[in-house]
Amino acid sequence: MNILPLSFYERDTVEVAHDLIGKLLVRHVDGHYLTGIINETEAYRADDPACHAFKGKTERNAALFGPVGHAYVYFIYGNHFCLNIVARELSMISGGVLIRSIIPCQGIDTMLRNRNYPPTKILTNGPGKITQAVSITKKQQGVDVTKQGELYILSGVTVNPNAIHKTPRIGITAAHDRFWRFVVSPEDIQIPAFSNLFVHGHE
DNA sequence: CACCCGATTATCT
DNA sequence: GATAATCGGGTGT
């Protein structure tokens, strides 16, 4: 179980979005580990009208132009935070991968409390739900997820490529011909019984 | 389960 | 002043 290195994120944004499926998102907060397998992502590339960075750099989207492997967090609809990981080829000026859904693994009790006890099935199946469940706000703006700290990503599990579906991205009208959303149903992810998915720390 | 709609505010024009 | 990479509650099938 290894942390994903910088080089993982220094590739085409769409490729990284695809490859993040099956990886383990780890949030370490208040002495608790809150983790889940990433099962839905979307790519947003600089050359793409749907990307926040398409029209250039602003205060809000600045992190998208920063170093790869760092978090870009934005606030939307007056209520919700959404988590992206900056990823791009060196030739691209910006780009990021929106984490849309995770399968809760560790710290489910805390995540349930953070979300006011919904059915576990819908605990973290949306970008705004994930950030609420694992306590991510703009305080995590720019966090380096290639370093073991408050937020990072581990290698996770292997996913059958045939189980990963490609669709247009959710909630946008621009560039609907780009199938840059990647999703796999929880049933199609094998989580080994005696897996090393459990993250251990000093508690 | 599918669709519809209102809430709520940081950010940009 | 308008907009938004969403959510949850409501209604109807």
mmCIF file of C-alpha atoms (C1' of nucleotides) in Angstrom:
data_model
loop_
_atom_site.group_PDB
_atom_site.id
_atom_site.type_symbol
_atom_site.label_atom_id
_atom_site.label_comp_id
_atom_site.label_asym_id
_atom_site.label_seq_id
_atom_site.Cartn_x
_atom_site.Cartn_y
_atom_site.Cartn_z
ATOM 1 C CA MET A 1 0.000 0.000 0.000
ATOM 2 C CA ASN A 2 1.965 2.973 -1.307
ATOM 3 C CA ILE A 3 1.360 6.694 -1.545
ATOM 4 C CA LEU A 4 0.905 7.826 -5.141
ATOM 5 C CA PRO A 5 3.968 9.823 -6.242
ATOM 6 C CA LEU A 6 4.079 13.178 -7.986
ATOM 7 C CA SER A 7 4.730 11.446 -11.316
ATOM 8 C CA PHE A 8 1.281 9.832 -11.134
ATOM 9 C CA TYR A 9 -0.311 13.282 -11.445
ATOM 10 C CA GLU A 10 2.081 14.628 -14.040
ATOM 11 C CA ARG A 11 0.242 12.957 -16.920
ATOM 12 C CA ASP A 12 -2.750 13.788 -19.085
ATOM 13 C CA THR A 13 -5.624 14.899 -16.844
ATOM 14 C CA VAL A 14 -8.074 12.470 -18.459
ATOM 15 C CA GLU A 15 -5.702 9.558 -17.965
ATOM 16 C CA VAL A 16 -5.180 10.447 -14.316
ATOM 17 C CA ALA A 17 -8.943 10.691 -13.762
ATOM 18 C CA HIS A 18 -9.315 7.175 -15.151
ATOM 19 C CA ASP A 19 -6.438 5.821 -13.076
ATOM 20 C CA LEU A 20 -7.652 7.336 -9.803
ATOM 21 C CA ILE A 21 -10.534 4.853 -9.841
ATOM 22 C CA GLY A 22 -9.795 2.233 -7.167
ATOM 23 C CA LYS A 23 -7.321 4.397 -5.266
ATOM 24 C CA LEU A 24 -7.729 5.022 -1.530
ATOM 25 C CA LEU A 25 -8.484 8.563 -0.360
ATOM 26 C CA VAL A 26 -7.143 9.096 3.169
ATOM 27 C CA ARG A 27 -8.199 11.933 5.459
ATOM 28 C CA HIS A 28 -6.423 12.133 8.820
ATOM 29 C CA VAL A 29 -8.236 14.488 11.178
ATOM 30 C CA ASP A 30 -8.688 14.706 14.950
ATOM 31 C CA GLY A 31 -6.755 11.460 15.386
ATOM 32 C CA HIS A 32 -9.143 9.578 13.116
ATOM 33 C CA TYR A 33 -8.566 8.022 9.710
ATOM 34 C CA LEU A 34 -11.456 8.574 7.327
ATOM 35 C CA THR A 35 -10.872 6.625 4.124
ATOM 36 C CA GLY A 36 -12.661 5.393 1.050
ATOM 37 C CA ILE A 37 -12.049 3.833 -2.349
ATOM 38 C CA ILE A 38 -12.491 6.336 -5.160
ATOM 39 C CA ASN A 39 -15.169 5.021 -7.528
ATOM 40 C CA GLU A 40 -16.131 8.105 -9.540
ATOM 41 C CA THR A 41 -14.043 10.942 -11.023
ATOM 42 C CA GLU A 42 -14.199 13.623 -13.698
ATOM 43 C CA ALA A 43 -11.391 15.252 -15.683
ATOM 44 C CA TYR A 44 -11.286 19.025 -16.220
ATOM 45 C CA ARG A 45 -8.533 20.134 -18.568
ATOM 46 C CA ALA A 46 -7.289 23.627 -19.441
ATOM 47 C CA ASP A 47 -8.396 23.287 -23.085
ATOM 48 C CA ASP A 48 -11.944 22.372 -22.053
ATOM 49 C CA PRO A 49 -14.780 24.940 -21.849
ATOM 50 C CA ALA A 50 -16.201 23.198 -18.758
ATOM 51 C CA CYS A 51 -12.978 23.605 -16.786
ATOM 52 C CA HIS A 52 -12.905 26.348 -14.163
ATOM 53 C CA ALA A 53 -9.488 27.328 -15.527
ATOM 54 C CA PHE A 54 -10.634 27.640 -19.164
ATOM 55 C CA LYS A 55 -11.018 31.429 -19.085
ATOM 56 C CA GLY A 56 -7.805 32.039 -17.210
ATOM 57 C CA LYS A 57 -6.517 32.367 -13.708
ATOM 58 C CA THR A 58 -8.611 33.986 -10.958
ATOM 59 C CA GLU A 59 -8.378 34.008 -7.200
ATOM 60 C CA ARG A 60 -10.844 31.124 -6.985
ATOM 61 C CA ASN A 61 -9.178 28.732 -9.416
ATOM 62 C CA ALA A 62 -5.537 29.636 -8.723
ATOM 63 C CA ALA A 63 -4.766 26.223 -7.201
ATOM 64 C CA LEU A 64 -5.609 24.592 -10.560
ATOM 65 C CA PHE A 65 -2.573 26.366 -11.996
ATOM 66 C CA GLY A 66 -0.360 25.238 -9.118
ATOM 67 C CA PRO A 67 1.797 22.129 -8.730
ATOM 68 C CA VAL A 68 0.311 18.733 -9.585
ATOM 69 C CA GLY A 69 -0.667 16.389 -6.774
ATOM 70 C CA HIS A 70 -2.098 19.233 -4.722
ATOM 71 C CA ALA A 71 -5.735 19.794 -3.719
ATOM 72 C CA TYR A 72 -8.012 22.311 -5.430
ATOM 73 C CA VAL A 73 -11.099 22.940 -3.292
ATOM 74 C CA TYR A 74 -13.952 25.162 -4.440
ATOM 75 C CA PHE A 75 -17.248 26.274 -2.917
ATOM 76 C CA ILE A 76 -20.450 25.888 -4.930
ATOM 77 C CA TYR A 77 -24.207 26.550 -4.710
ATOM 78 C CA GLY A 78 -23.818 28.393 -1.429
ATOM 79 C CA ASN A 79 -23.481 25.111 0.471
ATOM 80 C CA HIS A 80 -20.912 22.677 -0.779
ATOM 81 C CA PHE A 81 -17.190 22.155 -1.128
ATOM 82 C CA CYS A 82 -15.791 19.977 -3.885
ATOM 83 C CA LEU A 83 -12.356 18.326 -3.972
ATOM 84 C CA ASN A 84 -10.114 18.140 -7.019
ATOM 85 C CA ILE A 85 -6.566 16.897 -7.412
ATOM 86 C CA VAL A 86 -4.393 18.997 -9.717
ATOM 87 C CA ALA A 87 -3.159 16.821 -12.588
ATOM 88 C CA ARG A 88 -1.762 17.710 -15.982
ATOM 89 C CA GLU A 89 0.954 17.117 -18.502
ATOM 90 C CA LEU A 90 3.782 19.617 -18.263
ATOM 91 C CA SER A 91 2.652 21.124 -21.568
ATOM 92 C CA MET A 92 -0.764 22.008 -20.088
ATOM 93 C CA ILE A 93 -1.159 25.185 -18.060
ATOM 94 C CA SER A 94 -3.736 23.724 -15.671
ATOM 95 C CA GLY A 95 -6.107 20.835 -15.042
ATOM 96 C CA GLY A 96 -7.656 18.816 -12.289
ATOM 97 C CA VAL A 97 -9.647 15.719 -11.384
ATOM 98 C CA LEU A 98 -12.906 16.092 -9.466
ATOM 99 C CA ILE A 99 -13.427 13.332 -6.900
ATOM 100 C CA ARG A 100 -17.154 12.592 -7.207
ATOM 101 C CA SER A 101 -17.676 9.464 -5.135
ATOM 102 C CA ILE A 102 -15.874 7.161 -2.729
ATOM 103 C CA ILE A 103 -16.832 3.873 -1.120
ATOM 104 C CA PRO A 104 -16.441 4.428 2.629
ATOM 105 C CA CYS A 105 -13.824 2.135 4.172
ATOM 106 C CA GLN A 106 -12.469 3.319 7.493
ATOM 107 C CA GLY A 107 -14.019 5.718 10.023
ATOM 108 C CA ILE A 108 -17.552 5.154 8.788
ATOM 109 C CA ASP A 109 -19.010 6.007 12.195
ATOM 110 C CA THR A 110 -17.371 9.451 12.121
ATOM 111 C CA MET A 111 -18.439 10.039 8.527
ATOM 112 C CA LEU A 112 -22.019 9.114 9.402
ATOM 113 C CA ARG A 113 -21.960 11.595 12.277
ATOM 114 C CA ASN A 114 -20.533 14.344 10.044
ATOM 115 C CA ARG A 115 -23.417 13.798 7.615
ATOM 116 C CA ASN A 116 -26.208 13.386 10.162
ATOM 117 C CA TYR A 117 -26.657 9.649 9.678
ATOM 118 C CA PRO A 118 -27.870 9.030 6.128
ATOM 119 C CA PRO A 119 -28.129 5.452 4.816
ATOM 120 C CA THR A 120 -24.526 4.213 4.384
ATOM 121 C CA LYS A 121 -25.243 3.547 0.717
ATOM 122 C CA ILE A 122 -25.497 7.294 -0.004
ATOM 123 C CA LEU A 123 -22.954 8.453 2.609
ATOM 124 C CA THR A 124 -20.233 9.590 0.192
ATOM 125 C CA ASN A 125 -21.705 9.223 -3.322
ATOM 126 C CA GLY A 126 -21.382 12.865 -4.376
ATOM 127 C CA PRO A 127 -18.641 15.505 -4.407
ATOM 128 C CA GLY A 128 -20.310 17.669 -1.743
ATOM 129 C CA LYS A 129 -21.081 14.613 0.378
ATOM 130 C CA ILE A 130 -17.450 13.456 0.408
ATOM 131 C CA THR A 131 -16.124 16.783 1.677
ATOM 132 C CA GLN A 132 -18.781 16.925 4.370
ATOM 133 C CA ALA A 133 -18.125 13.323 5.440
ATOM 134 C CA VAL A 134 -14.349 13.717 5.738
ATOM 135 C CA SER A 135 -14.274 17.391 6.830
ATOM 136 C CA ILE A 136 -12.736 19.092 3.824
ATOM 137 C CA THR A 137 -13.153 22.855 3.399
ATOM 138 C CA LYS A 138 -11.059 25.578 1.815
ATOM 139 C CA LYS A 139 -8.653 25.106 4.710
ATOM 140 C CA GLN A 140 -7.390 22.135 2.709
ATOM 141 C CA GLN A 141 -6.756 24.329 -0.347
ATOM 142 C CA GLY A 142 -3.390 23.414 -1.853
ATOM 143 C CA VAL A 143 -2.653 20.453 0.411
ATOM 144 C CA ASP A 144 -0.028 18.138 -1.106
ATOM 145 C CA VAL A 145 -1.667 14.718 -1.431
ATOM 146 C CA THR A 146 1.632 13.034 -2.305
ATOM 147 C CA LYS A 147 2.843 13.511 1.269
ATOM 148 C CA GLN A 148 1.554 11.601 4.255
ATOM 149 C CA GLY A 149 -0.375 14.219 6.211
ATOM 150 C CA GLU A 150 -3.938 15.406 6.684
ATOM 151 C CA LEU A 151 -4.980 14.358 3.176
ATOM 152 C CA TYR A 152 -3.329 11.914 0.784
ATOM 153 C CA ILE A 153 -3.997 9.118 -1.693
ATOM 154 C CA LEU A 154 -2.766 5.504 -1.564
ATOM 155 C CA SER A 155 -2.515 2.889 -4.312
ATOM 156 C CA GLY A 156 -5.726 1.129 -3.242
ATOM 157 C CA VAL A 157 -7.114 -1.822 -5.173
ATOM 158 C CA THR A 158 -6.922 -3.070 -8.741
ATOM 159 C CA VAL A 159 -10.095 -2.498 -10.728
ATOM 160 C CA ASN A 160 -11.108 -4.429 -13.832
ATOM 161 C CA PRO A 161 -10.841 -1.838 -16.643
ATOM 162 C CA ASN A 162 -14.000 -3.271 -18.217
ATOM 163 C CA ALA A 163 -15.978 -2.239 -15.122
ATOM 164 C CA ILE A 164 -14.993 1.425 -15.484
ATOM 165 C CA HIS A 165 -17.685 3.273 -17.430
ATOM 166 C CA LYS A 166 -17.055 6.482 -19.360
ATOM 167 C CA THR A 167 -19.853 9.069 -19.633
ATOM 168 C CA PRO A 168 -20.328 12.805 -20.126
ATOM 169 C CA ARG A 169 -19.754 14.828 -16.993
ATOM 170 C CA ILE A 170 -22.551 15.589 -14.542
ATOM 171 C CA GLY A 171 -24.126 18.997 -14.069
ATOM 172 C CA ILE A 172 -22.536 20.796 -16.997
ATOM 173 C CA THR A 173 -23.814 21.561 -20.481
ATOM 174 C CA ALA A 174 -20.514 22.521 -22.134
ATOM 175 C CA ALA A 175 -18.427 19.871 -23.879
ATOM 176 C CA HIS A 176 -21.006 17.142 -23.474
ATOM 177 C CA ASP A 177 -19.270 15.193 -26.219
ATOM 178 C CA ARG A 178 -16.270 14.554 -23.973
ATOM 179 C CA PHE A 179 -16.706 11.332 -22.009
ATOM 180 C CA TRP A 180 -14.488 12.416 -19.154
ATOM 181 C CA ARG A 181 -16.468 10.988 -16.249
ATOM 182 C CA PHE A 182 -15.261 7.640 -14.965
ATOM 183 C CA VAL A 183 -17.407 5.520 -12.692
ATOM 184 C CA VAL A 184 -17.466 1.990 -11.338
ATOM 185 C CA SER A 185 -20.273 0.538 -9.229
ATOM 186 C CA PRO A 186 -19.353 -0.539 -5.694
ATOM 187 C CA GLU A 187 -20.399 -4.120 -6.546
ATOM 188 C CA ASP A 188 -17.678 -4.238 -9.189
ATOM 189 C CA ILE A 189 -14.921 -3.433 -6.705
ATOM 190 C CA GLN A 190 -13.354 -6.354 -4.867
ATOM 191 C CA ILE A 191 -12.182 -5.370 -1.413
ATOM 192 C CA PRO A 192 -10.021 -8.221 -0.089
ATOM 193 C CA ALA A 193 -11.105 -9.608 3.276
ATOM 194 C CA PHE A 194 -7.667 -9.334 4.844
ATOM 195 C CA SER A 195 -6.633 -6.268 2.935
ATOM 196 C CA ASN A 196 -3.977 -3.751 3.802
ATOM 197 C CA LEU A 197 -6.526 -1.018 3.164
ATOM 198 C CA PHE A 198 -6.737 -0.204 6.838
ATOM 199 C CA VAL A 199 -4.516 2.760 7.640
ATOM 200 C CA HIS A 200 -2.853 2.561 11.026
ATOM 201 C CA GLY A 201 -1.645 5.449 13.112
ATOM 202 C CA HIS A 202 -1.079 6.555 16.665
ATOM 203 C CA GLU A 203 -4.485 6.972 18.294
ATOM 204 C "C1'" DC B 1 -36.790 4.976 -8.600
ATOM 205 C "C1'" DA B 2 -37.366 9.203 -11.596
ATOM 206 C "C1'" DC B 3 -38.082 13.846 -11.943
ATOM 207 C "C1'" DC B 4 -38.606 18.650 -10.092
ATOM 208 C "C1'" DC B 5 -37.383 22.469 -7.383
ATOM 209 C "C1'" DG B 6 -35.751 25.630 -3.691
ATOM 210 C "C1'" DA B 7 -31.878 26.752 -0.629
ATOM 211 C "C1'" DT B 8 -27.757 29.618 -0.003
ATOM 212 C "C1'" DT B 9 -23.333 32.435 -0.701
ATOM 213 C "C1'" DA B 10 -18.437 32.992 -2.627
ATOM 214 C "C1'" DT B 11 -16.910 34.561 -6.708
ATOM 215 C "C1'" DC B 12 -16.777 36.868 -11.003
ATOM 216 C "C1'" DT B 13 -18.632 40.455 -14.476
ATOM 217 C "C1'" DG C 1 -26.558 41.350 -10.188
ATOM 218 C "C1'" DA C 2 -26.027 36.661 -12.002
ATOM 219 C "C1'" DT C 3 -24.151 32.402 -11.698
ATOM 220 C "C1'" DA C 4 -22.877 27.708 -10.037
ATOM 221 C "C1'" DA C 5 -18.501 20.717 -11.533
ATOM 222 C "C1'" DT C 6 -24.854 20.107 -5.562
ATOM 223 C "C1'" DC C 7 -27.992 18.326 -2.163
ATOM 224 C "C1'" DG C 8 -32.145 16.832 -0.050
ATOM 225 C "C1'" DG C 9 -36.959 16.861 0.276
ATOM 226 C "C1'" DG C 10 -41.184 16.395 -2.169
ATOM 227 C "C1'" DT C 11 -44.278 14.264 -5.424
ATOM 228 C "C1'" DG C 12 -45.741 10.771 -8.576
ATOM 229 C "C1'" DT C 13 -45.121 6.092 -10.869
#
